[in-house]
Amino acid sequence: MTHDNEAIVRNAYRAAEGDVLDVAGFVGSFAQDGAFNDIVGQESYRGEQLADVVLRMAQLLPDVHRELHRVTVLGDTVAVELSIQGTFLGPLETPAGVVQPTRAKIDVPTADFWYLRDGKIEVFDCHLAFTSLFAELGILPDYAAAVAASAPKGS
């Protein structure tokens, strides 16, 4: 049996859109042991945790939209170049505390890699340009703290 892997991936994106937010549909796109991997954050979500990914993004950007620029299908692998767009209505939890919403409009470059098996998503690897995202949200890096933390001790 063959599957339209591009259609499966496009349906998963559509389920996670802010104006649709079909959490069950998104989760149902995955194989029972399927995983979403946030590559930069090095976090992995499985099972009902997949719902958290969609809900967290919808809380951060209620009008979230994924503009697909290029979709490439090679068998059971689908690579997508896209932009994640929306309005930062947050809040955004960080290790240093909560960043309150700024209403900033974002348009963040992203590369996604989807690996399918038997018509279900086995692995979804998301490579989000976090540096661009943080700049668009107005979250600037603290270079002084990084320099101080890396300074040799007791010379």
PDB file of C-alpha atoms in Angstrom:
ATOM      1  CA  MET A   1       0.000   0.000   0.000  1.00  0.00           C
ATOM      2  CA  THR A   2       1.336   3.454  -0.883  1.00  0.00           C
ATOM      3  CA  HIS A   3       0.651   6.635   1.044  1.00  0.00           C
ATOM      4  CA  ASP A   4       0.675  10.291   0.004  1.00  0.00           C
ATOM      5  CA  ASN A   5       3.351  11.377   2.469  1.00  0.00           C
ATOM      6  CA  GLU A   6       3.227  14.998   1.348  1.00  0.00           C
ATOM      7  CA  ALA A   7      -0.529  15.130   2.023  1.00  0.00           C
ATOM      8  CA  ILE A   8      -0.029  13.563   5.465  1.00  0.00           C
ATOM      9  CA  VAL A   9       2.559  16.217   6.386  1.00  0.00           C
ATOM     10  CA  ARG A  10       0.463  19.060   4.970  1.00  0.00           C
ATOM     11  CA  ASN A  11      -2.517  17.821   7.001  1.00  0.00           C
ATOM     12  CA  ALA A  12      -0.387  17.796  10.170  1.00  0.00           C
ATOM     13  CA  TYR A  13       0.645  21.408   9.516  1.00  0.00           C
ATOM     14  CA  ARG A  14      -2.973  22.370   8.871  1.00  0.00           C
ATOM     15  CA  ALA A  15      -4.118  20.742  12.128  1.00  0.00           C
ATOM     16  CA  ALA A  16      -1.617  22.901  14.060  1.00  0.00           C
ATOM     17  CA  GLU A  17      -2.662  26.226  12.492  1.00  0.00           C
ATOM     18  CA  GLY A  18      -3.992  28.856  14.881  1.00  0.00           C
ATOM     19  CA  ASP A  19      -7.318  29.139  13.050  1.00  0.00           C
ATOM     20  CA  VAL A  20      -7.815  25.346  13.085  1.00  0.00           C
ATOM     21  CA  LEU A  21      -6.073  23.947  16.175  1.00  0.00           C
ATOM     22  CA  ASP A  22      -7.091  20.323  15.698  1.00  0.00           C
ATOM     23  CA  VAL A  23      -4.909  18.875  18.448  1.00  0.00           C
ATOM     24  CA  ALA A  24      -6.373  15.378  18.151  1.00  0.00           C
ATOM     25  CA  GLY A  25      -5.828  15.450  14.388  1.00  0.00           C
ATOM     26  CA  PHE A  26      -2.187  16.472  14.829  1.00  0.00           C
ATOM     27  CA  VAL A  27      -1.507  13.790  17.453  1.00  0.00           C
ATOM     28  CA  GLY A  28      -3.384  11.218  15.365  1.00  0.00           C
ATOM     29  CA  SER A  29      -1.003  11.844  12.441  1.00  0.00           C
ATOM     30  CA  PHE A  30       1.790  10.174  14.402  1.00  0.00           C
ATOM     31  CA  ALA A  31       2.586   6.497  14.747  1.00  0.00           C
ATOM     32  CA  GLN A  32       1.937   5.109  18.217  1.00  0.00           C
ATOM     33  CA  ASP A  33       5.653   5.430  19.021  1.00  0.00           C
ATOM     34  CA  GLY A  34       6.093   8.608  16.905  1.00  0.00           C
ATOM     35  CA  ALA A  35       8.156  11.534  18.170  1.00  0.00           C
ATOM     36  CA  PHE A  36       8.471  15.277  17.664  1.00  0.00           C
ATOM     37  CA  ASN A  37      12.058  16.453  18.227  1.00  0.00           C
ATOM     38  CA  ASP A  38      12.798  20.089  19.002  1.00  0.00           C
ATOM     39  CA  ILE A  39      16.374  20.012  17.731  1.00  0.00           C
ATOM     40  CA  VAL A  40      17.607  23.284  19.252  1.00  0.00           C
ATOM     41  CA  GLY A  41      15.975  22.662  22.625  1.00  0.00           C
ATOM     42  CA  GLN A  42      16.969  19.001  22.410  1.00  0.00           C
ATOM     43  CA  GLU A  43      13.566  17.979  23.711  1.00  0.00           C
ATOM     44  CA  SER A  44      11.524  15.061  22.426  1.00  0.00           C
ATOM     45  CA  TYR A  45       7.777  14.604  22.730  1.00  0.00           C
ATOM     46  CA  ARG A  46       5.764  11.395  22.306  1.00  0.00           C
ATOM     47  CA  GLY A  47       2.173  10.256  22.710  1.00  0.00           C
ATOM     48  CA  GLU A  48      -0.065  12.789  24.411  1.00  0.00           C
ATOM     49  CA  GLN A  49       2.980  15.085  24.879  1.00  0.00           C
ATOM     50  CA  LEU A  50       2.572  15.877  21.175  1.00  0.00           C
ATOM     51  CA  ALA A  51      -0.547  17.845  22.120  1.00  0.00           C
ATOM     52  CA  ASP A  52       1.594  20.041  24.391  1.00  0.00           C
ATOM     53  CA  VAL A  53       3.710  21.152  21.419  1.00  0.00           C
ATOM     54  CA  VAL A  54       0.660  22.386  19.508  1.00  0.00           C
ATOM     55  CA  LEU A  55      -0.974  23.991  22.554  1.00  0.00           C
ATOM     56  CA  ARG A  56       2.230  25.742  23.681  1.00  0.00           C
ATOM     57  CA  MET A  57       2.730  27.260  20.212  1.00  0.00           C
ATOM     58  CA  ALA A  58      -0.925  28.351  20.099  1.00  0.00           C
ATOM     59  CA  GLN A  59      -0.515  30.046  23.486  1.00  0.00           C
ATOM     60  CA  LEU A  60       2.624  31.863  22.347  1.00  0.00           C
ATOM     61  CA  LEU A  61       1.257  32.762  18.887  1.00  0.00           C
ATOM     62  CA  PRO A  62      -2.546  32.314  18.823  1.00  0.00           C
ATOM     63  CA  ASP A  63      -2.617  33.256  15.129  1.00  0.00           C
ATOM     64  CA  VAL A  64       0.259  30.906  14.252  1.00  0.00           C
ATOM     65  CA  HIS A  65       0.627  30.149  10.561  1.00  0.00           C
ATOM     66  CA  ARG A  66       3.224  28.057   8.784  1.00  0.00           C
ATOM     67  CA  GLU A  67       4.064  29.400   5.344  1.00  0.00           C
ATOM     68  CA  LEU A  68       5.438  26.456   3.366  1.00  0.00           C
ATOM     69  CA  HIS A  69       8.049  27.659   0.871  1.00  0.00           C
ATOM     70  CA  ARG A  70       9.427  24.382  -0.464  1.00  0.00           C
ATOM     71  CA  VAL A  71       8.339  20.785   0.097  1.00  0.00           C
ATOM     72  CA  THR A  72      10.576  17.946  -1.066  1.00  0.00           C
ATOM     73  CA  VAL A  73       9.454  14.325  -0.890  1.00  0.00           C
ATOM     74  CA  LEU A  74      11.850  11.408  -1.168  1.00  0.00           C
ATOM     75  CA  GLY A  75       9.995   8.212  -0.365  1.00  0.00           C
ATOM     76  CA  ASP A  76       9.107   8.214   3.327  1.00  0.00           C
ATOM     77  CA  THR A  77      11.034  11.433   4.004  1.00  0.00           C
ATOM     78  CA  VAL A  78       9.512  14.888   3.591  1.00  0.00           C
ATOM     79  CA  ALA A  79      11.727  17.989   3.935  1.00  0.00           C
ATOM     80  CA  VAL A  80      10.039  21.374   4.292  1.00  0.00           C
ATOM     81  CA  GLU A  81      11.485  24.876   4.157  1.00  0.00           C
ATOM     82  CA  LEU A  82       8.995  27.184   5.855  1.00  0.00           C
ATOM     83  CA  SER A  83       8.414  30.267   7.956  1.00  0.00           C
ATOM     84  CA  ILE A  84       6.526  30.228  11.230  1.00  0.00           C
ATOM     85  CA  GLN A  85       4.489  33.417  11.447  1.00  0.00           C
ATOM     86  CA  GLY A  86       2.288  34.955  14.095  1.00  0.00           C
ATOM     87  CA  THR A  87       1.811  37.577  16.792  1.00  0.00           C
ATOM     88  CA  PHE A  88       3.599  37.167  20.144  1.00  0.00           C
ATOM     89  CA  LEU A  89       0.734  37.205  22.610  1.00  0.00           C
ATOM     90  CA  GLY A  90       2.721  34.906  24.946  1.00  0.00           C
ATOM     91  CA  PRO A  91       3.692  34.497  27.687  1.00  0.00           C
ATOM     92  CA  LEU A  92       7.006  32.767  26.977  1.00  0.00           C
ATOM     93  CA  GLU A  93       8.522  30.753  29.809  1.00  0.00           C
ATOM     94  CA  THR A  94      12.325  30.785  29.915  1.00  0.00           C
ATOM     95  CA  PRO A  95      14.899  29.482  32.419  1.00  0.00           C
ATOM     96  CA  ALA A  96      15.332  33.085  33.632  1.00  0.00           C
ATOM     97  CA  GLY A  97      11.618  33.769  34.042  1.00  0.00           C
ATOM     98  CA  VAL A  98       8.585  34.675  31.979  1.00  0.00           C
ATOM     99  CA  VAL A  99       8.795  37.030  28.995  1.00  0.00           C
ATOM    100  CA  GLN A 100       5.530  38.919  28.759  1.00  0.00           C
ATOM    101  CA  PRO A 101       3.806  39.318  25.372  1.00  0.00           C
ATOM    102  CA  THR A 102       4.915  42.240  23.207  1.00  0.00           C
ATOM    103  CA  ARG A 103       2.461  41.846  20.286  1.00  0.00           C
ATOM    104  CA  ALA A 104       5.504  41.586  18.004  1.00  0.00           C
ATOM    105  CA  LYS A 105       4.893  40.031  14.599  1.00  0.00           C
ATOM    106  CA  ILE A 106       7.271  37.174  13.867  1.00  0.00           C
ATOM    107  CA  ASP A 107       8.334  35.440  10.655  1.00  0.00           C
ATOM    108  CA  VAL A 108      10.919  32.820  11.606  1.00  0.00           C
ATOM    109  CA  PRO A 109      12.833  30.653   9.111  1.00  0.00           C
ATOM    110  CA  THR A 110      12.462  26.945   9.841  1.00  0.00           C
ATOM    111  CA  ALA A 111      13.464  23.607   8.309  1.00  0.00           C
ATOM    112  CA  ASP A 112      11.421  20.534   9.160  1.00  0.00           C
ATOM    113  CA  PHE A 113      12.189  16.906   8.405  1.00  0.00           C
ATOM    114  CA  TRP A 114       9.398  14.362   8.598  1.00  0.00           C
ATOM    115  CA  TYR A 115      10.028  10.611   8.523  1.00  0.00           C
ATOM    116  CA  LEU A 116       6.962   8.466   7.859  1.00  0.00           C
ATOM    117  CA  ARG A 117       6.153   4.791   8.105  1.00  0.00           C
ATOM    118  CA  ASP A 118       2.991   3.107   6.864  1.00  0.00           C
ATOM    119  CA  GLY A 119       1.131   6.405   6.474  1.00  0.00           C
ATOM    120  CA  LYS A 120       2.000   7.727   9.945  1.00  0.00           C
ATOM    121  CA  ILE A 121       4.639  10.164  11.179  1.00  0.00           C
ATOM    122  CA  GLU A 122       7.419   8.252  12.882  1.00  0.00           C
ATOM    123  CA  VAL A 123       9.736  11.229  13.569  1.00  0.00           C
ATOM    124  CA  PHE A 124       9.339  14.968  13.067  1.00  0.00           C
ATOM    125  CA  ASP A 125      12.561  16.984  13.503  1.00  0.00           C
ATOM    126  CA  CYS A 126      12.021  20.752  13.743  1.00  0.00           C
ATOM    127  CA  HIS A 127      14.978  23.092  13.158  1.00  0.00           C
ATOM    128  CA  LEU A 128      13.741  26.540  14.185  1.00  0.00           C
ATOM    129  CA  ALA A 129      15.999  29.586  13.763  1.00  0.00           C
ATOM    130  CA  PHE A 130      15.828  30.505  17.446  1.00  0.00           C
ATOM    131  CA  THR A 131      18.273  33.407  17.032  1.00  0.00           C
ATOM    132  CA  SER A 132      15.857  34.992  14.537  1.00  0.00           C
ATOM    133  CA  LEU A 133      12.874  34.208  16.759  1.00  0.00           C
ATOM    134  CA  PHE A 134      14.445  35.800  19.829  1.00  0.00           C
ATOM    135  CA  ALA A 135      15.498  38.903  17.861  1.00  0.00           C
ATOM    136  CA  GLU A 136      11.959  39.305  16.523  1.00  0.00           C
ATOM    137  CA  LEU A 137      10.537  38.893  20.028  1.00  0.00           C
ATOM    138  CA  GLY A 138      12.955  41.531  21.337  1.00  0.00           C
ATOM    139  CA  ILE A 139      14.860  39.028  23.466  1.00  0.00           C
ATOM    140  CA  LEU A 140      18.480  40.018  23.029  1.00  0.00           C
ATOM    141  CA  PRO A 141      21.394  37.832  24.127  1.00  0.00           C
ATOM    142  CA  ASP A 142      23.205  38.732  27.340  1.00  0.00           C
ATOM    143  CA  TYR A 143      26.768  38.770  26.007  1.00  0.00           C
ATOM    144  CA  ALA A 144      28.197  40.336  29.184  1.00  0.00           C
ATOM    145  CA  ALA A 145      26.946  37.425  31.304  1.00  0.00           C
ATOM    146  CA  ALA A 146      28.323  34.914  28.785  1.00  0.00           C
ATOM    147  CA  VAL A 147      31.755  36.591  28.798  1.00  0.00           C
ATOM    148  CA  ALA A 148      31.815  36.727  32.591  1.00  0.00           C
ATOM    149  CA  ALA A 149      30.812  33.065  32.860  1.00  0.00           C
ATOM    150  CA  SER A 150      33.577  32.001  30.478  1.00  0.00           C
ATOM    151  CA  ALA A 151      36.363  34.048  32.112  1.00  0.00           C
ATOM    152  CA  PRO A 152      39.254  32.012  33.576  1.00  0.00           C
ATOM    153  CA  LYS A 153      38.918  31.546  37.330  1.00  0.00           C
ATOM    154  CA  GLY A 154      41.646  32.579  39.783  1.00  0.00           C
ATOM    155  CA  SER A 155      44.523  33.463  37.435  1.00  0.00           C
TER     156      SER A 155
END
